[in-house]
mmCIF file of N, CA and C in Angstrom:
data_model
loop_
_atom_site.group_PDB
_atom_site.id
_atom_site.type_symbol
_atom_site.label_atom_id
_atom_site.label_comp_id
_atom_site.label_asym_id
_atom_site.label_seq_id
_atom_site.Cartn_x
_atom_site.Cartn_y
_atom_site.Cartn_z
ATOM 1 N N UNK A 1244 21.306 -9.431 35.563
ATOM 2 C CA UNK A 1244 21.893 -9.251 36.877
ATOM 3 C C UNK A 1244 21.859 -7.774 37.300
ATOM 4 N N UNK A 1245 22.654 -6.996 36.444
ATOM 5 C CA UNK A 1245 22.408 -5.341 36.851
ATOM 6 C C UNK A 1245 21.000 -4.647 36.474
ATOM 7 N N UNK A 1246 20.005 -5.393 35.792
ATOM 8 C CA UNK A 1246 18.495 -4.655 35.768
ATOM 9 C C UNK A 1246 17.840 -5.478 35.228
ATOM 10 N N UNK A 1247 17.421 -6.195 36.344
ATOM 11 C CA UNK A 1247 16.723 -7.384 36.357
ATOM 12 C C UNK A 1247 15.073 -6.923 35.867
ATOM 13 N N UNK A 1248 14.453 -5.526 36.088
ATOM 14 C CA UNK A 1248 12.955 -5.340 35.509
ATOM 15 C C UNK A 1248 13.258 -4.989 33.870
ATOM 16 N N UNK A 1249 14.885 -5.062 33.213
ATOM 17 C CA UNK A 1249 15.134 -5.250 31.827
ATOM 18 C C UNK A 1249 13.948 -5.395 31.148
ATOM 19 N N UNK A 1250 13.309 -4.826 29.718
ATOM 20 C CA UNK A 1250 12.385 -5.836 29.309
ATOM 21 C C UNK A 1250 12.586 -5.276 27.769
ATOM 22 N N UNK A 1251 12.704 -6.061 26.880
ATOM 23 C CA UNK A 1251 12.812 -5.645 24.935
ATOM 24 C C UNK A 1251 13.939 -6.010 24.726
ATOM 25 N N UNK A 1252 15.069 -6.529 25.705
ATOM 26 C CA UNK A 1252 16.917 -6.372 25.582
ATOM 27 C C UNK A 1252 17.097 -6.706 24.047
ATOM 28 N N UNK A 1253 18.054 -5.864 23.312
ATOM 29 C CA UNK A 1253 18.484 -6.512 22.298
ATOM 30 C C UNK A 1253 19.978 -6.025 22.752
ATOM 31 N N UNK A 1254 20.561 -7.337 22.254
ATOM 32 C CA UNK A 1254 22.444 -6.803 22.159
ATOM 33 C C UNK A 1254 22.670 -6.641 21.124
ATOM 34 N N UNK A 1255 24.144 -5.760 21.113
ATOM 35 C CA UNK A 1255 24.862 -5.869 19.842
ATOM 36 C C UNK A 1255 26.382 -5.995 20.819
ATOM 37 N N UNK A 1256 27.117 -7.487 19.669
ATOM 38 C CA UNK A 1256 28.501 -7.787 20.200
ATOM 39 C C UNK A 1256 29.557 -6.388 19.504
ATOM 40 N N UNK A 1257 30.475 -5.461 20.188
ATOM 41 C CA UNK A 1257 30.632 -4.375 19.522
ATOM 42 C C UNK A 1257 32.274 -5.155 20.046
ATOM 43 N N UNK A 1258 33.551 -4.474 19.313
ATOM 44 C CA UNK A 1258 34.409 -5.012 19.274
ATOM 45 C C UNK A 1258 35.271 -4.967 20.528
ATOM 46 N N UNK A 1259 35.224 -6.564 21.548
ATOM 47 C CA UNK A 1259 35.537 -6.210 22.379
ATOM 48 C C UNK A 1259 34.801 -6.237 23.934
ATOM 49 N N UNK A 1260 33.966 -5.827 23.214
ATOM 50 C CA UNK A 1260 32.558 -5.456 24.214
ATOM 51 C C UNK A 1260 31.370 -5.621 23.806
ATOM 52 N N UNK A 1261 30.114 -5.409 24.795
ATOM 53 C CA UNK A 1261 29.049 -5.586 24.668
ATOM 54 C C UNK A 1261 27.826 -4.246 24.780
ATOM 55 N N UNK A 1262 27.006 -4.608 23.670
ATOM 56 C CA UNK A 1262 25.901 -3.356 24.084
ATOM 57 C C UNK A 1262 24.486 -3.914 23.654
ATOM 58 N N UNK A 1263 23.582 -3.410 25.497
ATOM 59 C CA UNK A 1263 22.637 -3.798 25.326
ATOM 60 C C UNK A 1263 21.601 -2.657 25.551
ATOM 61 N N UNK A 1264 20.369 -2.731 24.366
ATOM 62 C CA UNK A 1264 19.379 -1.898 24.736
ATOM 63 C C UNK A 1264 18.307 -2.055 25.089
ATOM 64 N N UNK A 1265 17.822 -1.757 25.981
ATOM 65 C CA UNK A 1265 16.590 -1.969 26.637
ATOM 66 C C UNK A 1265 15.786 -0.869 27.409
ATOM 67 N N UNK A 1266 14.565 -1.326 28.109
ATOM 68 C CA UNK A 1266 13.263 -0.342 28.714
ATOM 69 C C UNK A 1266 13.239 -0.989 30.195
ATOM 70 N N UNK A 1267 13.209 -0.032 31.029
ATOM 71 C CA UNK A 1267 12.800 -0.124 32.167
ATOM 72 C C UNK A 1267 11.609 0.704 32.078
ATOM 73 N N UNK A 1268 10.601 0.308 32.296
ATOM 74 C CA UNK A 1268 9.157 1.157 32.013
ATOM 75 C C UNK A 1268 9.279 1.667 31.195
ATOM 76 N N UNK A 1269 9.145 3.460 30.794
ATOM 77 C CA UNK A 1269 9.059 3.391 29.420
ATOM 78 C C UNK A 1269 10.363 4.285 28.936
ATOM 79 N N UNK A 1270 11.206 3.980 30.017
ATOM 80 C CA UNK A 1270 12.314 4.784 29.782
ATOM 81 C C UNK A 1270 13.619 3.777 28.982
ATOM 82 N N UNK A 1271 14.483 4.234 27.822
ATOM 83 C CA UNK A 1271 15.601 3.374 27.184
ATOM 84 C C UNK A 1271 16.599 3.711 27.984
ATOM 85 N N UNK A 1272 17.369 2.702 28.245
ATOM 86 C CA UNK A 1272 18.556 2.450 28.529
ATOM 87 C C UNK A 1272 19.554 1.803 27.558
ATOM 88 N N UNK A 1273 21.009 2.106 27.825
ATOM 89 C CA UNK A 1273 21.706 1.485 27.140
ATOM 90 C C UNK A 1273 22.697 1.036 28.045
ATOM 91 N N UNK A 1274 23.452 -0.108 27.592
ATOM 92 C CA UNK A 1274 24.118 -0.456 28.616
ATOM 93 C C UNK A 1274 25.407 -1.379 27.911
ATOM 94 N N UNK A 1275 26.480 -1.082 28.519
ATOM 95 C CA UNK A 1275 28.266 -1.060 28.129
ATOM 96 C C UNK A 1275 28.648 -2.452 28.865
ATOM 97 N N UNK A 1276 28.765 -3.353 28.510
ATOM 98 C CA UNK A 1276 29.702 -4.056 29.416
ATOM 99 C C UNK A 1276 31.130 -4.738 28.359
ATOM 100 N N UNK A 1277 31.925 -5.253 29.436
ATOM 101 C CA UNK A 1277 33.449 -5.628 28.848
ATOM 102 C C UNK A 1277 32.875 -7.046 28.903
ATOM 103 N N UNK A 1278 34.004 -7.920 27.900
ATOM 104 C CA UNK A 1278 34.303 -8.910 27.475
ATOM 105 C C UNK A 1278 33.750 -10.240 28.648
ATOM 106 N N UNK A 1279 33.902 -9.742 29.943
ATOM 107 C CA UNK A 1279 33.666 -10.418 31.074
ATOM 108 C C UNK A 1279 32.820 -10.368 31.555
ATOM 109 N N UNK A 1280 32.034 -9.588 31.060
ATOM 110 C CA UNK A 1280 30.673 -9.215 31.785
ATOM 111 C C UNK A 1280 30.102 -8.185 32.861
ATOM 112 N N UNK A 1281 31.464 -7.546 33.491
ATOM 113 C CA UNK A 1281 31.463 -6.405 33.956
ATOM 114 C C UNK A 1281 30.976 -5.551 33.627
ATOM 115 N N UNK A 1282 29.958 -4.731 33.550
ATOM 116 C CA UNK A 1282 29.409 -3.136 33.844
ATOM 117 C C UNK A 1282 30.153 -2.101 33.288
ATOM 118 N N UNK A 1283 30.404 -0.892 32.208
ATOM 119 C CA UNK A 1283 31.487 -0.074 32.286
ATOM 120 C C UNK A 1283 30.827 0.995 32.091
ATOM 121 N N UNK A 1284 29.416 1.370 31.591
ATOM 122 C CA UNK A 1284 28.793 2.100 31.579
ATOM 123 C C UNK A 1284 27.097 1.965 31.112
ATOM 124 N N UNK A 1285 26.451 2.780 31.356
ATOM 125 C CA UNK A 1285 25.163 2.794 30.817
ATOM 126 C C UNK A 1285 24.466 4.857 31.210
ATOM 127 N N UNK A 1286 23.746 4.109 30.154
ATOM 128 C CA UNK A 1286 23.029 5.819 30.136
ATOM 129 C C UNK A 1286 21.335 5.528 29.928
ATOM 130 N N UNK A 1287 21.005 6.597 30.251
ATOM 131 C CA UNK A 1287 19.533 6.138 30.431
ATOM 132 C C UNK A 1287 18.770 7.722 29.730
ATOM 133 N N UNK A 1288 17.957 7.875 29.232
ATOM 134 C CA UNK A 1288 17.098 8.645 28.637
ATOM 135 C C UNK A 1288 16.429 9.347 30.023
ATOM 136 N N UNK A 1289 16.028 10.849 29.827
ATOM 137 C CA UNK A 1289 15.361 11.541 31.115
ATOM 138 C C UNK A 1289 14.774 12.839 29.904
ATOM 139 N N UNK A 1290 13.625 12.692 30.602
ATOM 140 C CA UNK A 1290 12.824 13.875 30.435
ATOM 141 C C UNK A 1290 13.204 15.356 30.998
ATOM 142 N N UNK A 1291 13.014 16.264 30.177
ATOM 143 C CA UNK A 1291 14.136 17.147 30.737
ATOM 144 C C UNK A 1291 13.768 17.762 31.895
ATOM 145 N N UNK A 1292 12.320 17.928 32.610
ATOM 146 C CA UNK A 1292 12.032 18.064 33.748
ATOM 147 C C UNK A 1292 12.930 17.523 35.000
ATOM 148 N N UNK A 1293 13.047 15.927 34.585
ATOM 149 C CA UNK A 1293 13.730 14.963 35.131
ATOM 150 C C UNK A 1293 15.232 15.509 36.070
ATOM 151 N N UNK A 1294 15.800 16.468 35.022
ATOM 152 C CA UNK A 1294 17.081 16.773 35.139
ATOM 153 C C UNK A 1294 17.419 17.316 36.411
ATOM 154 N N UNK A 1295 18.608 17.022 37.200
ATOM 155 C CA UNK A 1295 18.910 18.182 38.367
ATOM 156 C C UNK A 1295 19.153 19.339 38.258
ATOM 157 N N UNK A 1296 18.235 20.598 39.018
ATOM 158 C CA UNK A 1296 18.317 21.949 39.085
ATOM 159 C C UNK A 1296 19.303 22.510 38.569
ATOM 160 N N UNK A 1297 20.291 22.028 38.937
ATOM 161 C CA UNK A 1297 21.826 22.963 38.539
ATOM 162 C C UNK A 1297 22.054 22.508 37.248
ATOM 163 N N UNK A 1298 21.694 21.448 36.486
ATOM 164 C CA UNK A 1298 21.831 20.963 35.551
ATOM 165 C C UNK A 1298 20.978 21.970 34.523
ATOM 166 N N UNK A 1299 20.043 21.670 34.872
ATOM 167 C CA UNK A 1299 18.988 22.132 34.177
ATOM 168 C C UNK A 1299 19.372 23.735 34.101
ATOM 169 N N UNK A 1300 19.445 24.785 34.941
ATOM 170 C CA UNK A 1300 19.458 26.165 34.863
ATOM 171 C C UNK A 1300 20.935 26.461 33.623
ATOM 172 N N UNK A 1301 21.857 25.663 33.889
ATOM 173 C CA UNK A 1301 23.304 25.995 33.422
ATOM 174 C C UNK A 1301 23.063 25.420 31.848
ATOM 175 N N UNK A 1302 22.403 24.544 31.579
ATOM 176 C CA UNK A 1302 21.610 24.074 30.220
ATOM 177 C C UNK A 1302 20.528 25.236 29.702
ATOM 178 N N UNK A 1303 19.718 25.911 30.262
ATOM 179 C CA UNK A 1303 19.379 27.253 29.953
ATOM 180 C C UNK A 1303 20.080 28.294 29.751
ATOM 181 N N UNK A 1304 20.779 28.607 30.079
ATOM 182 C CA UNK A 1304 21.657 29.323 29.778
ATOM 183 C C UNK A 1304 22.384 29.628 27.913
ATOM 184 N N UNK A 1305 22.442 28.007 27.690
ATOM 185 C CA UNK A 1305 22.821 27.837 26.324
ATOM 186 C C UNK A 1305 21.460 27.787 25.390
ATOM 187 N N UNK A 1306 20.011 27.586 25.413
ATOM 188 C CA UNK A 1306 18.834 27.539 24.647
ATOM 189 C C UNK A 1306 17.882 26.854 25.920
ATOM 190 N N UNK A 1307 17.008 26.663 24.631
ATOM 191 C CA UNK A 1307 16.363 25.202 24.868
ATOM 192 C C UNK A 1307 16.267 23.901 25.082
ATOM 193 N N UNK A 1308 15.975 23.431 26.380
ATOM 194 C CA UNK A 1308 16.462 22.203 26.163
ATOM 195 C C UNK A 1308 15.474 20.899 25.337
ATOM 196 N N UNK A 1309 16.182 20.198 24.719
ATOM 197 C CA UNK A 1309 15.217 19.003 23.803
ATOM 198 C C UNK A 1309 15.539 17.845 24.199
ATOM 199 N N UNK A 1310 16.880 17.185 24.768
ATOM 200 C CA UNK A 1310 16.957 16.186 24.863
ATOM 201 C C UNK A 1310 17.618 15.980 25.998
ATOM 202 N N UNK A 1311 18.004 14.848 26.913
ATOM 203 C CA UNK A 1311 18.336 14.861 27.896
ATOM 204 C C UNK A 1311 18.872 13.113 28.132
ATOM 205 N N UNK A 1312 20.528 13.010 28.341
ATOM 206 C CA UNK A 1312 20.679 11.512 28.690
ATOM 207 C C UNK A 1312 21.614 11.952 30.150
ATOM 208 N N UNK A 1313 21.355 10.856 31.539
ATOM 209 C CA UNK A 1313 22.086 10.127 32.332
ATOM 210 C C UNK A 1313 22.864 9.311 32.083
ATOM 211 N N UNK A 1314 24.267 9.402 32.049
ATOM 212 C CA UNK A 1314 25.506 8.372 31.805
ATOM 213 C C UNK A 1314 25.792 8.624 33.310
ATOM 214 N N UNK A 1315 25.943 6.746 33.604
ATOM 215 C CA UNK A 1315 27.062 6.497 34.754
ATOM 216 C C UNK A 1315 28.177 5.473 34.377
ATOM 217 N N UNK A 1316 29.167 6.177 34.854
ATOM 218 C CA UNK A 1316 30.646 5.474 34.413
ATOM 219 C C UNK A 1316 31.548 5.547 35.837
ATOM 220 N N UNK A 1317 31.523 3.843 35.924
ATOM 221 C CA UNK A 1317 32.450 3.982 36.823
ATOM 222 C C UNK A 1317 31.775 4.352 38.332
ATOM 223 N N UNK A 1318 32.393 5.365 38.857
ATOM 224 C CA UNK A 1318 31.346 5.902 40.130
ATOM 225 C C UNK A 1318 31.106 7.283 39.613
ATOM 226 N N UNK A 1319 31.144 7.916 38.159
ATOM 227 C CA UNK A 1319 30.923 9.017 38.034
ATOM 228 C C UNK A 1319 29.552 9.119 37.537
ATOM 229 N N UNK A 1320 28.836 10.162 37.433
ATOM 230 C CA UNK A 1320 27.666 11.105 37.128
ATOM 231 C C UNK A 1320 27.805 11.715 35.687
ATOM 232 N N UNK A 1321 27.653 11.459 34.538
ATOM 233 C CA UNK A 1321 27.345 12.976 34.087
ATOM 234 C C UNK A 1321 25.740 12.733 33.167
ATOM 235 N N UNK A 1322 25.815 14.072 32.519
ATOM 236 C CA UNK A 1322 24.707 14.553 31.786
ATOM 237 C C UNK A 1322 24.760 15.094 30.288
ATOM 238 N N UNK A 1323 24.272 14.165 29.489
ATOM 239 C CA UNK A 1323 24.447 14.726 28.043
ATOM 240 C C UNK A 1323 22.948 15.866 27.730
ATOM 241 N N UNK A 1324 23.155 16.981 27.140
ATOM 242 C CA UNK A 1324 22.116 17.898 27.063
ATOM 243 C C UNK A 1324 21.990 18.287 25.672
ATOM 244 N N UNK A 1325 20.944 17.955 25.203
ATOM 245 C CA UNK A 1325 20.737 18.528 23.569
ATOM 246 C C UNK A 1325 19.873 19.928 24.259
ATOM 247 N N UNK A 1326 20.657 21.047 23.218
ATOM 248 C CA UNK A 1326 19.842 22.586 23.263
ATOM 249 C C UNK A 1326 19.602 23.234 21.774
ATOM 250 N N UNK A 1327 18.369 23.562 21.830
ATOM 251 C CA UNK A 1327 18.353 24.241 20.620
ATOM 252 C C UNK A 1327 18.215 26.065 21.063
ATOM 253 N N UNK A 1328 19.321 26.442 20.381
ATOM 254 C CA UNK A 1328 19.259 28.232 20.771
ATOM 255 C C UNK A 1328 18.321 28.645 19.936
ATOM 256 N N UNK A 1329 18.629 30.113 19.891
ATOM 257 C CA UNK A 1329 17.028 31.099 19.497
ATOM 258 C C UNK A 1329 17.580 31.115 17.839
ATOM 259 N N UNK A 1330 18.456 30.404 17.306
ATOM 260 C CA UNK A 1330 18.386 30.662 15.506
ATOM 261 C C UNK A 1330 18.090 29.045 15.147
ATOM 262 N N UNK A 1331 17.403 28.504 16.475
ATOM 263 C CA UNK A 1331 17.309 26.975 16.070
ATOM 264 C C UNK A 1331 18.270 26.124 15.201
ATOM 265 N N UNK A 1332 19.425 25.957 16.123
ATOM 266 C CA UNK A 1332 20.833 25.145 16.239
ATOM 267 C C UNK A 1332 21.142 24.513 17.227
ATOM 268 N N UNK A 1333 21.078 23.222 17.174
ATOM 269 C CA UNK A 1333 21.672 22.460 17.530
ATOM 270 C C UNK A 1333 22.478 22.303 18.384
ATOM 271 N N UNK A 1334 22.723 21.976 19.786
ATOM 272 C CA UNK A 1334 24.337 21.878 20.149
ATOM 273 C C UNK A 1334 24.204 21.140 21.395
ATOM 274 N N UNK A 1335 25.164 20.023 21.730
ATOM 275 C CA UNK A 1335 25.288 19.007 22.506
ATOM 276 C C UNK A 1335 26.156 19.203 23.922
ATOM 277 N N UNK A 1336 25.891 19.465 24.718
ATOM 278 C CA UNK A 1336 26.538 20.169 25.868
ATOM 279 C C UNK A 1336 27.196 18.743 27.074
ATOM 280 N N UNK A 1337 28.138 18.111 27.782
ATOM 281 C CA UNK A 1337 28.025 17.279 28.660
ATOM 282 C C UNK A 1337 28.321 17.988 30.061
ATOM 283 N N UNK A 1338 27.550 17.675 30.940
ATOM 284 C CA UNK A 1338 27.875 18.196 32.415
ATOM 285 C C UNK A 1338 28.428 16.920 33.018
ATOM 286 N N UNK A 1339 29.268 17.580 34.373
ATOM 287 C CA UNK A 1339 29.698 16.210 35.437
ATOM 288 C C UNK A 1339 28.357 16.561 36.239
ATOM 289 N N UNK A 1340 27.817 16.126 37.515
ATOM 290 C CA UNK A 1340 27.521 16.150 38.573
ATOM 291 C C UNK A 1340 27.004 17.596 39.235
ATOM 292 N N UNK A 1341 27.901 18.108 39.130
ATOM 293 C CA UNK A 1341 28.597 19.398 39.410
ATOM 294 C C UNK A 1341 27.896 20.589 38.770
ATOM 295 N N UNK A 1342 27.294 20.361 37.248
ATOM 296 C CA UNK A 1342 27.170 21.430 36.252
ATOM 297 C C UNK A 1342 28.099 22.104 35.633
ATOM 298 N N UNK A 1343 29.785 21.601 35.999
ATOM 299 C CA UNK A 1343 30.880 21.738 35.093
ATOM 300 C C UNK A 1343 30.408 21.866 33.921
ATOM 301 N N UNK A 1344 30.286 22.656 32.749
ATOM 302 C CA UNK A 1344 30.658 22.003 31.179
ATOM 303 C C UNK A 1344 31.820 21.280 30.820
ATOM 304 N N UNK A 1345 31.259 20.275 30.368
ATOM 305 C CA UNK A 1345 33.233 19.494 30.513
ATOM 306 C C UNK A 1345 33.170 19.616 28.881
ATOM 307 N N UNK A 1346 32.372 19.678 27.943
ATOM 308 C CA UNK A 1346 32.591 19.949 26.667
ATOM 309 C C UNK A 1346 30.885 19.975 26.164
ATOM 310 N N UNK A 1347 31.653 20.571 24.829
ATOM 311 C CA UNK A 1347 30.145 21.401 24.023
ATOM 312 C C UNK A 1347 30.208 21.382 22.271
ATOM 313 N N UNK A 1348 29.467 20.818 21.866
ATOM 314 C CA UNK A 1348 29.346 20.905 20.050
ATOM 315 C C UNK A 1348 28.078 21.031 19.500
ATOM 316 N N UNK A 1349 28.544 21.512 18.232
ATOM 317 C CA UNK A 1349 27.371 21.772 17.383
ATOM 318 C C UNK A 1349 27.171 20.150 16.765
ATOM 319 N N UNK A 1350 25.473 20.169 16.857
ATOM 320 C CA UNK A 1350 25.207 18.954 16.026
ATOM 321 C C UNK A 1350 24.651 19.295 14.586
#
């Protein structure tokens, strides 16, 4: 119903809830729903080109970027950012919308 060009779906029943993974072309998605079948989140894989400008520059700032996920929750936006700095480390950054850092760790 919510991504009907879905194609590979596998679920897993997680406690409570549901999680399904799948490809829209050749991009993964993951996807959150409640007990009812409602929607509560999903995130989707992006190339880091992909990313929005402000996203992207404020993610420079901290290294390199390597990895890049879209989470939507709810009616919100954000952005998970893997960076590797210049002693090649690790660290997981999330933005809102905005380019807020709303939090940051070492992986």
């Amino acid at each position: 119903k919510y991504f009907p060009n879905a194609i590979n779906v596998e679920w897993e029943n997680k406690k409570n809830s549901y999680e399904a993974i799948f490809y829209i072309g050749d991009v993964e998605h993951i996807a959150h729903f409640s007990e009812n079948g409602k929607l509560t989140e999903y995130k989707r894989n992006l190339w880091p080109e992909e990313l929005p400008d402000n996203i992207a520059a404020k993610s420079r700032e901290f290294g390199e970027i390597m990895n890049c996920i879209e989470i939507f929750k709810e009616e919100n936006r954000f952005y998970e950012v893997i960076i590797r700095d210049s002693q090649f480390r690790r660290n997981l950054l999330l933005f809102d919308k905005s380019a807020h850092l709303l939090n940051s760790g070492k992986l």
